[in-house]
XYZ file of C-alpha atoms in Angstrom:
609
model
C 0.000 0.000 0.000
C 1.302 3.216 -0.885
C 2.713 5.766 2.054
C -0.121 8.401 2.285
C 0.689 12.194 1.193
C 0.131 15.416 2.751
C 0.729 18.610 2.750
C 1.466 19.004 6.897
C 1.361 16.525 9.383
C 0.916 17.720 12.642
C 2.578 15.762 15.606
C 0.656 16.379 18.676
C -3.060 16.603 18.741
C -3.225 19.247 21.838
C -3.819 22.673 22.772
C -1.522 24.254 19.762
C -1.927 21.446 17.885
C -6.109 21.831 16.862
C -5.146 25.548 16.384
C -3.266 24.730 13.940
C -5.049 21.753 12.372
C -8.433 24.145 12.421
C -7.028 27.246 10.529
C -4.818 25.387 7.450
C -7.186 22.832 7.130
C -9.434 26.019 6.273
C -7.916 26.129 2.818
C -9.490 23.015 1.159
C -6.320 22.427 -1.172
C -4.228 21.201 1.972
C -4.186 17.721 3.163
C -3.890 17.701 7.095
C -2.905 14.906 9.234
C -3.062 15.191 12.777
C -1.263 12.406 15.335
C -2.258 12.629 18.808
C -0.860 9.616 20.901
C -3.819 10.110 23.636
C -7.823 9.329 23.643
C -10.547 11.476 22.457
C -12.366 12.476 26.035
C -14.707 14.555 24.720
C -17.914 12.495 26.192
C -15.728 12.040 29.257
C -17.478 14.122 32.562
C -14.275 14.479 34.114
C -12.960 16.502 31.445
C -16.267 18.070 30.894
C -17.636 18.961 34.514
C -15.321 21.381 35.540
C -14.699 20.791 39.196
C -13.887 16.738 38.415
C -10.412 17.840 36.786
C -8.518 16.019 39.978
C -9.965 13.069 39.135
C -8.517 13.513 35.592
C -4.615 13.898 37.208
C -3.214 10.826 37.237
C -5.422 8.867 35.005
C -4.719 7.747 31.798
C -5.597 10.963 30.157
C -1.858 12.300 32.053
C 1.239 11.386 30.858
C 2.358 11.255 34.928
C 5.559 13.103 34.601
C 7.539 13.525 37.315
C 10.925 15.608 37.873
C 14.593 14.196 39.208
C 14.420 14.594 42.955
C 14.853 18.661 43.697
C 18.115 19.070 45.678
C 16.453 22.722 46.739
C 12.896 21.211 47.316
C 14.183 18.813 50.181
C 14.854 15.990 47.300
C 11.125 15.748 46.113
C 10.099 14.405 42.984
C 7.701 16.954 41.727
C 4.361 16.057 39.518
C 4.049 17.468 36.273
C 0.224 16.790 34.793
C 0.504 17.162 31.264
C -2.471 15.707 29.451
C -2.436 12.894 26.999
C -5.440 13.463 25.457
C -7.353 14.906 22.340
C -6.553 18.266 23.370
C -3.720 17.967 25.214
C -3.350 19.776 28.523
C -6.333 21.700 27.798
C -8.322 19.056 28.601
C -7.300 18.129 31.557
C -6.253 22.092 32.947
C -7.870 24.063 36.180
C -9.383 25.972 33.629
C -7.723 29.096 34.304
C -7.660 31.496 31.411
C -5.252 34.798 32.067
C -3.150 37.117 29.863
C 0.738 37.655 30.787
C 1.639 41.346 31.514
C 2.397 43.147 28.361
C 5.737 43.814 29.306
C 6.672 39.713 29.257
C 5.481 39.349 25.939
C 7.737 42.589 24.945
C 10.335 41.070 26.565
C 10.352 38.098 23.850
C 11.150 40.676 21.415
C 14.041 42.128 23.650
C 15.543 38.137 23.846
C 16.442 38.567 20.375
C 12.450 37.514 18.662
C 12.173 40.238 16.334
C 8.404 40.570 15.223
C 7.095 39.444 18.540
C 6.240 41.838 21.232
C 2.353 42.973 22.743
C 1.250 44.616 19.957
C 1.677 41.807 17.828
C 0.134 39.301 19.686
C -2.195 41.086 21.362
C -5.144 40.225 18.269
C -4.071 36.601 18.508
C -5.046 36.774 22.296
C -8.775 38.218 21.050
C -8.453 35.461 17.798
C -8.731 32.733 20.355
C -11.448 33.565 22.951
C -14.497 35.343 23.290
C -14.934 37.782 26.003
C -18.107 36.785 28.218
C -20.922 39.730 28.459
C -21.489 40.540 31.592
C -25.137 42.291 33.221
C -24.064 45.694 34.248
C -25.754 44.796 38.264
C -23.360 41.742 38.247
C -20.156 44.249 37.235
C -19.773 45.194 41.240
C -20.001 41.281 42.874
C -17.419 40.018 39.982
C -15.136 43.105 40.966
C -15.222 44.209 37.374
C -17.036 47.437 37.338
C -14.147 49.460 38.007
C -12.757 48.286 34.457
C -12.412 51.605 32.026
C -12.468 49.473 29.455
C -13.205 45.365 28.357
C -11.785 43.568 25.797
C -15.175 43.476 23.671
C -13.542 42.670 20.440
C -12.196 39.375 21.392
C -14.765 36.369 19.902
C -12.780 33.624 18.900
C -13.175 29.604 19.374
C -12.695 29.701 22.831
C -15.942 30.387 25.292
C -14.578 32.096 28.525
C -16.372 32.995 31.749
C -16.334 34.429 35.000
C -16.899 31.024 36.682
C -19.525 29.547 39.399
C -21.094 31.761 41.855
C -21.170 35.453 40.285
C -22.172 36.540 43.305
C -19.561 35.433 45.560
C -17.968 37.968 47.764
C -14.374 36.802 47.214
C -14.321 39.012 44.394
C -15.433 42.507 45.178
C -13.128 41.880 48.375
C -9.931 41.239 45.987
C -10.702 44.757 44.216
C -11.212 46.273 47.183
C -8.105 45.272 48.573
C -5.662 45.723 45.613
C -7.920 49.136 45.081
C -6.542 50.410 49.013
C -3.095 49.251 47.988
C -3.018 51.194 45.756
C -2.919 47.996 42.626
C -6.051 47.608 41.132
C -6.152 47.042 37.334
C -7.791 49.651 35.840
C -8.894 47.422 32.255
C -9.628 44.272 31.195
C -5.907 42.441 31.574
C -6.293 40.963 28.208
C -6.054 45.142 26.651
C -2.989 45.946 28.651
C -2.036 43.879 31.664
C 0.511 45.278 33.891
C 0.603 44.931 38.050
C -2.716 44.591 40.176
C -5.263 42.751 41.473
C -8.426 41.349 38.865
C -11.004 38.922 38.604
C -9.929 36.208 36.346
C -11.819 34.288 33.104
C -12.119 30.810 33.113
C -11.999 28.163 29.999
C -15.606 27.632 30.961
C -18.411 27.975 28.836
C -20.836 30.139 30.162
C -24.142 28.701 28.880
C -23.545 25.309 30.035
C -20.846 25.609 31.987
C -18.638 22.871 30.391
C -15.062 22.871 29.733
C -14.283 25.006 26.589
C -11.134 23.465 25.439
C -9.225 22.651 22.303
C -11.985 19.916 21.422
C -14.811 21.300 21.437
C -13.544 24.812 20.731
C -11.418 24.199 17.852
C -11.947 20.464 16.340
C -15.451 19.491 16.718
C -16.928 22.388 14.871
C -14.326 21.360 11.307
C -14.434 17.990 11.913
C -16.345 17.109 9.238
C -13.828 18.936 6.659
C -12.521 15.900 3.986
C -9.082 17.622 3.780
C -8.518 17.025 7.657
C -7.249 13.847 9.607
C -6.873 13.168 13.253
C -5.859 9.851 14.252
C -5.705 9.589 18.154
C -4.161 6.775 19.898
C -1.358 7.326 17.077
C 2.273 7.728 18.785
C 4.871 9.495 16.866
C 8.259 7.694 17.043
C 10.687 9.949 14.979
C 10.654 12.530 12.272
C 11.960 10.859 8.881
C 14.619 13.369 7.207
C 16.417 13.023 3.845
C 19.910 13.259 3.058
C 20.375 16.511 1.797
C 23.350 18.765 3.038
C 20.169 20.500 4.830
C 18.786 18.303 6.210
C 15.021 17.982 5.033
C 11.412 16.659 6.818
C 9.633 14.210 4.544
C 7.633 12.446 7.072
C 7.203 10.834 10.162
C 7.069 7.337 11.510
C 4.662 6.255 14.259
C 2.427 3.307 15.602
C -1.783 2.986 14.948
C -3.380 0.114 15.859
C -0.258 -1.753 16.636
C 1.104 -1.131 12.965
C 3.951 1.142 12.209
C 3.384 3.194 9.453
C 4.605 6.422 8.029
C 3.075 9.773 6.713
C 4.966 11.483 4.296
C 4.675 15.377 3.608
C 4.694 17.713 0.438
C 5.111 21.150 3.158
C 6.058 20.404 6.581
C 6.210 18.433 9.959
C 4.761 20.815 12.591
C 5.984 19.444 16.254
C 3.622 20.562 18.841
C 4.084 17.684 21.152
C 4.353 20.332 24.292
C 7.321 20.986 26.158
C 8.938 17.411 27.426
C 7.519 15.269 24.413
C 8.457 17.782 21.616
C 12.506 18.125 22.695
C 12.497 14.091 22.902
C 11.362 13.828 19.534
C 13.638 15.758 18.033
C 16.394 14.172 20.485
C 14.839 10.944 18.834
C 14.564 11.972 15.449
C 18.658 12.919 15.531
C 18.071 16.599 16.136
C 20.020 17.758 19.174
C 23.576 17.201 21.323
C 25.621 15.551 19.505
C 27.352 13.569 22.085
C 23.909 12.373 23.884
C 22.149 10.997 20.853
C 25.202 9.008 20.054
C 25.324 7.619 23.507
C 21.994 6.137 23.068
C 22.867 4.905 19.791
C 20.747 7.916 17.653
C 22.270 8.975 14.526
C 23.183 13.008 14.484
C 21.176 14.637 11.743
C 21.527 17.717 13.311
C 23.882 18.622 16.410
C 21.454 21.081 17.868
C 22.854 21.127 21.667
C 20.269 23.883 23.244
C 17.418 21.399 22.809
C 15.923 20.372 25.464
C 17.893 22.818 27.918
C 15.701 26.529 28.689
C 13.383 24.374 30.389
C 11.567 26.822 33.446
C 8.225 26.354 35.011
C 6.266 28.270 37.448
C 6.674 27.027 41.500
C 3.474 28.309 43.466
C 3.022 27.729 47.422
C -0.564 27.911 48.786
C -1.328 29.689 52.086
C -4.864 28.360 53.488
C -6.666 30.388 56.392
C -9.838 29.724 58.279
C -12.862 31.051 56.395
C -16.295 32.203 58.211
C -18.700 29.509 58.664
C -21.380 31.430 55.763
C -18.318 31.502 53.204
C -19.380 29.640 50.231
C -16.178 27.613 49.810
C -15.680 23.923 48.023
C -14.105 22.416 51.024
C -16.669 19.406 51.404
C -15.770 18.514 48.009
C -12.199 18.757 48.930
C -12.897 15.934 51.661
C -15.466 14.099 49.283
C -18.416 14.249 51.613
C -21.057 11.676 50.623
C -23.970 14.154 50.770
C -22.207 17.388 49.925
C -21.233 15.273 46.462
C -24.763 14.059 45.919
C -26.117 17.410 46.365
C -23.496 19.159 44.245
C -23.645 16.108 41.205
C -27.340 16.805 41.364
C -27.478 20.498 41.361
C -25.533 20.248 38.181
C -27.307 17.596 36.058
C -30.264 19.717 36.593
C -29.172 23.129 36.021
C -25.192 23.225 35.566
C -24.535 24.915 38.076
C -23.491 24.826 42.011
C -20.030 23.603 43.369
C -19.329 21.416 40.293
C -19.617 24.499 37.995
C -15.769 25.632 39.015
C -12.843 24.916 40.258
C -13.163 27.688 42.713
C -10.723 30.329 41.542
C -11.891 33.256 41.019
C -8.570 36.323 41.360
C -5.997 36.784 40.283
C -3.555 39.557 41.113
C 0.365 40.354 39.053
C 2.433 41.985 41.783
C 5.866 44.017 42.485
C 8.158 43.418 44.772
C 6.676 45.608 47.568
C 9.604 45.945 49.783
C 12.082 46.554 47.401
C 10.793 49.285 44.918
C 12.762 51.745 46.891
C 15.277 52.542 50.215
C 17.004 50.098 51.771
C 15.146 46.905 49.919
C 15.899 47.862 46.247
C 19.722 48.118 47.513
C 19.554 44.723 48.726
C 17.582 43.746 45.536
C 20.469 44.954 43.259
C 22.949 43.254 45.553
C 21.183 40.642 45.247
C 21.238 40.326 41.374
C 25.106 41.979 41.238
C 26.079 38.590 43.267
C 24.112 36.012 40.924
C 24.910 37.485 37.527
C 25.703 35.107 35.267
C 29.470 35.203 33.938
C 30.063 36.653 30.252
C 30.990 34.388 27.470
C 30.370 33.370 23.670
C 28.876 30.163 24.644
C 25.112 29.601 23.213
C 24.040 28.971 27.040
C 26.213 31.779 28.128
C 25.048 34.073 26.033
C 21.201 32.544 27.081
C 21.612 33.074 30.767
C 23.242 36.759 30.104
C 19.914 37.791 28.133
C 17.356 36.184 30.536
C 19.414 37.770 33.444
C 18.785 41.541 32.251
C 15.130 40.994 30.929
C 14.771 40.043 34.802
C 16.466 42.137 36.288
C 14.551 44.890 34.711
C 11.384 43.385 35.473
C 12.292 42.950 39.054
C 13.672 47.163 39.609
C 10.485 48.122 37.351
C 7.694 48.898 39.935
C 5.017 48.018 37.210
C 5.991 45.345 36.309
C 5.237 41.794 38.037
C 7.792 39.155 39.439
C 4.835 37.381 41.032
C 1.281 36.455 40.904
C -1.475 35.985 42.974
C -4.383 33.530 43.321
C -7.576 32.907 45.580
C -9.479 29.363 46.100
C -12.364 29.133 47.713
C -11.053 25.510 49.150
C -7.782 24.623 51.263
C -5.737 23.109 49.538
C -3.430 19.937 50.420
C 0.954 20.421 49.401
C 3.688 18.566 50.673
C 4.156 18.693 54.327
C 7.294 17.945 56.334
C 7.264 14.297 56.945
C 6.442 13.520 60.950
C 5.863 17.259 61.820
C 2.335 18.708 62.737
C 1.378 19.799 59.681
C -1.961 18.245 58.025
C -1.359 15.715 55.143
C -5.038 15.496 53.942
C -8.396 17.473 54.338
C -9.299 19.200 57.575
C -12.870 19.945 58.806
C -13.566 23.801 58.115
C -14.006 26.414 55.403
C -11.108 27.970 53.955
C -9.722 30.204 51.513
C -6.467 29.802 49.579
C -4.035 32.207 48.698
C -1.479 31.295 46.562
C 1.781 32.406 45.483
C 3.567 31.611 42.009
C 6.768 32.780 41.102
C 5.980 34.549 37.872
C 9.688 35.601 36.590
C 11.844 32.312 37.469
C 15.740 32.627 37.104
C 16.522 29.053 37.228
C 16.716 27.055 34.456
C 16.959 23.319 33.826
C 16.815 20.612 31.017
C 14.866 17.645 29.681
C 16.509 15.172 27.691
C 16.278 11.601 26.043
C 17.427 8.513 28.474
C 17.150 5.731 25.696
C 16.287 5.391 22.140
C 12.808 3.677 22.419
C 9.858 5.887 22.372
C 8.046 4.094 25.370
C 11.186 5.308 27.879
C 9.866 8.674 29.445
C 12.465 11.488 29.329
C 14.606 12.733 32.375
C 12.949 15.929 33.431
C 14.906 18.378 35.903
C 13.661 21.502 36.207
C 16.548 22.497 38.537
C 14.167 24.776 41.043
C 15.629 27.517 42.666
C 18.984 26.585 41.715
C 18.963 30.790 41.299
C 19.395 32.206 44.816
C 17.143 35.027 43.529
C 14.319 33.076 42.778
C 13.814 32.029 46.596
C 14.580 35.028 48.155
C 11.703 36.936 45.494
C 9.013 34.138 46.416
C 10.196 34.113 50.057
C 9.135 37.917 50.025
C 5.862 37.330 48.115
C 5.088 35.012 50.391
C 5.506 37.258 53.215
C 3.758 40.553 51.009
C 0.386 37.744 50.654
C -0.212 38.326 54.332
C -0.892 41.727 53.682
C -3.996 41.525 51.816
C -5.090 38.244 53.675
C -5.087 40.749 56.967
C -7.217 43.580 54.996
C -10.021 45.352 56.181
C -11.805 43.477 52.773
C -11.513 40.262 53.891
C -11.879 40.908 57.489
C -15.815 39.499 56.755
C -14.399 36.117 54.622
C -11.681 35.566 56.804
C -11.346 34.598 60.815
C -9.130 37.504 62.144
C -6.526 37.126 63.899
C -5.691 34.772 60.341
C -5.604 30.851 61.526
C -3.338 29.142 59.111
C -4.375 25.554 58.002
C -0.699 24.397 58.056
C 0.964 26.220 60.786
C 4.066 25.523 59.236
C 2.987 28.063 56.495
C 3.071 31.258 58.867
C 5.764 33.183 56.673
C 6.528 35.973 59.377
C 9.858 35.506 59.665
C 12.067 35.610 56.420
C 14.015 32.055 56.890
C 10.782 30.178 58.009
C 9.242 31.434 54.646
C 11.539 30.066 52.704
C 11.666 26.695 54.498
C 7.999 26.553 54.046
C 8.820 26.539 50.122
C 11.532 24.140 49.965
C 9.107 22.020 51.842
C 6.001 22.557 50.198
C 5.930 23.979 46.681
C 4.759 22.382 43.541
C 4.159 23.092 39.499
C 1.798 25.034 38.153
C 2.827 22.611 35.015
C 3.508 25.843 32.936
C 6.257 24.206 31.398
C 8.080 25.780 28.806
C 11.184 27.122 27.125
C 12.944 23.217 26.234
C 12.846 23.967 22.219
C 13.462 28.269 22.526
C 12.545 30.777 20.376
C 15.942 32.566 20.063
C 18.702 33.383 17.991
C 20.975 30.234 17.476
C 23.603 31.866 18.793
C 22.125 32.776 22.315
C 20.812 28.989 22.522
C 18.056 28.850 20.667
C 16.298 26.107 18.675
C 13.814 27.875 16.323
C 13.632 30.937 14.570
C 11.216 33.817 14.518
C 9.456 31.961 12.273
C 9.254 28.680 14.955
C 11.706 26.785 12.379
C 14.155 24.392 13.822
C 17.827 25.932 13.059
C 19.557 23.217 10.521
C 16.551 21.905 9.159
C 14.254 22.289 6.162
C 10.135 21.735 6.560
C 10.259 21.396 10.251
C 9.057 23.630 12.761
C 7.381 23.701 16.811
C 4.561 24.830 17.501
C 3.681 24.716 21.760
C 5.100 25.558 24.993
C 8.576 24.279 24.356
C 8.936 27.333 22.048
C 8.106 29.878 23.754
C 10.669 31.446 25.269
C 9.883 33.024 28.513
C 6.834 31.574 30.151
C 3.771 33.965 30.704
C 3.330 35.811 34.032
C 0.982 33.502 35.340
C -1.086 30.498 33.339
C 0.193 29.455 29.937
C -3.253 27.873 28.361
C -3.917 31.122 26.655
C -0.720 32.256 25.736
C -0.931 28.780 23.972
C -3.721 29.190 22.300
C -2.410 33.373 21.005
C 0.885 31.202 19.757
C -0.219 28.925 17.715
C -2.732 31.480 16.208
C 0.036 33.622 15.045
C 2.171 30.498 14.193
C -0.880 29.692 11.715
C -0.879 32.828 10.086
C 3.234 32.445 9.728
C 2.515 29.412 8.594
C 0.304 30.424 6.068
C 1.870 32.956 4.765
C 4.830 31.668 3.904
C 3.383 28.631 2.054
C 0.561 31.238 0.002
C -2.801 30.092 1.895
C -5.991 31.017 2.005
């Protein structure tokens, strides 16, 4: 039988992935093949009912990464949920769906990305989602009706909402606390983000109040389109390349129904595997260090060292305190009460709403460095970066570290602009605990409310990289964590700063004063006992990123501007592992504005419609 033809196969049926497939399967000349190694969940209630996504972590619809033990996080093996799935992550997500502050996405530009900065991916932000309308006497509870401005013009594929109870006080109480401090975001944060405290969208369709996600969003609507092909269950094992000096993508080989078989392409392989699967590909496919792919016998098409490396993520802690007894908060869920669950599952089959209508998080809030925008702080803060500069060179990863270093430390002495980002949930929530010590492992009796704490600008980088040559083997994944003095002592202090608007006069009627800390072990008063608490009890966010870098070749990068891999012909990536400095706070819809713009690239170049 003769090897099928077309014009792009895509490798990675996920959240970039179905962008893609959608918009150049929407010129009807193009033959589109689409590989996705997971299921298609899309009748699945886990994935649909939005506050079932734990039971989805895990499961088979999770590829169950884990890192290398963290020497800085007390030798823990941290999770990282990535979803196997039709989909991809977004499918399997907290639904969370927030910009990154303008002045990240300029500072992709400034790393050497000429083309991409805000204003040019700003439309590809309002290409993807559509904006929910909102009844003016709701604008007050959702903490919205100090907005000048919304961003009215976004109505893409996407449906977003302001989740679950619209009424819930958590809200107004997070406006009117960032308002006092003087950092309350004056628009929308998908116009013009910067620093400040806002109510945050959610992937969640407002009419039913189902997951919106890649599926639904972006497939099922084309699905019917002859020119388009999505196999699930199909894994990718390597790109196939030609011999050419340069080297070229014809194809790739993977498995289907326990055959292996091979696609060939007239255009181009499109890699949008996310950020640990796509570098291992490559590393499989002979693109990458030299010396490693011939230690596990792969031939070198392309001695590409940087992939792989750039890897970064975003650590969060979570601070839970004691909530008043008529807070609204998800905690019975938390414990799976019997009754409360009966109640809840029934509430929603009958209406779609109640507690299984969100995950509970509601805020969101892109902060400063308080304490060191000026005096005595800022000097430490320079002294600080002055002692952890990285050391000149010519190296790739020399030159790598030197750029990230000033794009942060500008960020960090630039009082609007955020090295950290805030969260509410109206539910404790359960980290790591010191082994033997008083601190709760499980779910406590009580209402809470969650504040957590996510290190939005991360120094430290690490790697992910092949350990075999068979496609099964998962890849070694160290995110080296804090490995950058800087990036502990900036969370430390965010930590601390968190307290601040916990102990407001706005939340002195949602939470028990004098504040009564789930874990006592989390009471970050004193500097050293902060930072102890993180090393003991921070996790992923799973906004990986960076392992296949959108820079220059020379500064370590792996693809172009253009999201081509350096060395190659008809190959490019297309997902997380290319982007090259992770958003401020959740990546889904920085994702989703990526692959948009990669599209149009895409298009362009090749004369689509």
């Amino acid at each position: 039988m003769a090897t099928p033809l077309f014009d792009f196969v895509i490798v990675g049926g996920g959240t970039a992935g179905l962008v893609i497939a959608r918009r150049l399967s929407e010129d009807p000349s193009q033959r589109i093949l689409v590989l996705e190694a997971g299921s298609d969940h899309t009748e699945d209630p886990r994935v649909n009912t939005p506050a079932f996504f734990h039971a989805l972590l895990g499961s088979e619809a999770d590829w169950n990464f884990a890192t290398e033990p963290q020497s800085n996080l007390k030798g823990r093996s941290i999770a990282l949920d990535q979803g196997k799935a039709l989909g991809g992550s977004s499918a399997i997500n907290a639904h969370v769906f927030v910009p990154p502050a303008k002045g990240l996405i300029d500072a992709w530009g400034r790393l050497g990305n000429e083309g991409w900065s805000w204003n040019t991916l700003r439309e590809y932000y309002a290409k993807a989602y559509t904006s929910p309308s909102v009844d003016e006497a709701l604008e007050k509870s959702l903490g919205i009706d100090g907005w000048v401005s919304r961003n009215d013009s976004a109505n893409g594929p996407i449906k977003a909402s302001f989740s679950g109870n619209s009424s819930h006080p958590i809200r107004a109480a997070w406006a009117e606390a960032f308002e006092s401090n003087g950092y309350s975001m004056a628009n929308d944060p998908f116009l013009n983000a910067s620093v400040g405290g806002f109510s945050s969208l959610a992937s969640i369709h407002p009419e039913n109040n189902e997951r919106s996600y890649a599926v639904p969003a972006y497939y099922t609507p084309i699905k019917h389109r002859e020119n388009l092909q999505v196999l699930t269950n199909a894994v990718v094992e390597k790109i196939l390349f030609d011999d050419s000096q340069l080297p070229k993508a014809i194809g790739v080989q993977y498995t289907h129904n326990k055959e292996t078989k091979t696609a060939t392409v007239a255009k181009e392989v499109i890699l949008a595997a996310g950020a640990l699967q796509s570098p291992k590909l490559l590393e499989l496919s002979g693109i990458g260090n030299a010396h490693l792919l011939e230690r596990h016998g792969v031939t070198v098409v392309e001695n590409l060292p940087q992939v792989g490396e750039n890897l970064h993520d975003h650590l969060v802690c979570y601070i839970s305190y004691e909530a008043f007894d008529d807070v609204e908060t998800l905690d019975a869920l938390m414990r799976q009460e019997p009754e409360a669950l009966g109640l809840a599952m029934g509430e929603y089959a009958a209406s779609r709403t109640g507690m299984l209508s969100s995950v509970g998080v509601y805020t969101y809030a892109y902060m400063p460095l308080i304490e060191c925008l000026s005096g005595e702080g800022r000097e430490k803060l320079k002294e600080l970066l002055r002692q952890n500069r990285p050391p000149v060179g010519t190296q790739p990863d020399q030159a790598r570290a030197q750029a990230y270093y000033e794009v942060a430390e500008k960020t960090f002495l630039d009082p609007k602009e955020p090295s950290g980002t805030y969260l509410t949930a109206v539910a404790q929530q359960i980290p790591p605990v010191e082994p033997g010590s008083a601190s709760p492992a499980g779910p406590v009796p009580g209402k809470f409310i969650t504040f957590g704490i996510m290190l939005s600008h991360p120094l430290s980088r690490g790697s992910t990289h092949i350990v075999s040559d068979e496609i099964s083997v998962p890849p070694t994944i160290d995110p080296n964590y804090l490995s950058n003095p800087v990036d502990l002592e900036i969370l430390a202090r965010h930590v601390q700063y968190v307290e601040t608007i916990a102990n407001s006069s706005a939340f002195s009627k949602l939470i028990k004063q004098p504040l009564r800390r789930r874990d006592p072990a989390s009471d970050p008063t004193d500097i050293d006992q902060a930072k102890n608490f993180i090393r003991t009890s921070a996790i992923s966010m799973w906004h990986i990123g960076g392992s296949c870098a959108m820079l220059p070749r020379e500064k370590g990068g792996v693809v172009d501007t253009k999201l081509r891999v350096y060395g190659t012909q008809n190959l490019r990536v297309v997902d997380s592992s290319a982007i090259p400095l992770i958003s401020t706070a959740n990546l889904q819809a920085t994702v989703y504005a990526f692959a948009e713009r990669a599209a149009d690239i895409i298009k362009e170049e090749h004369g689509l419609k």
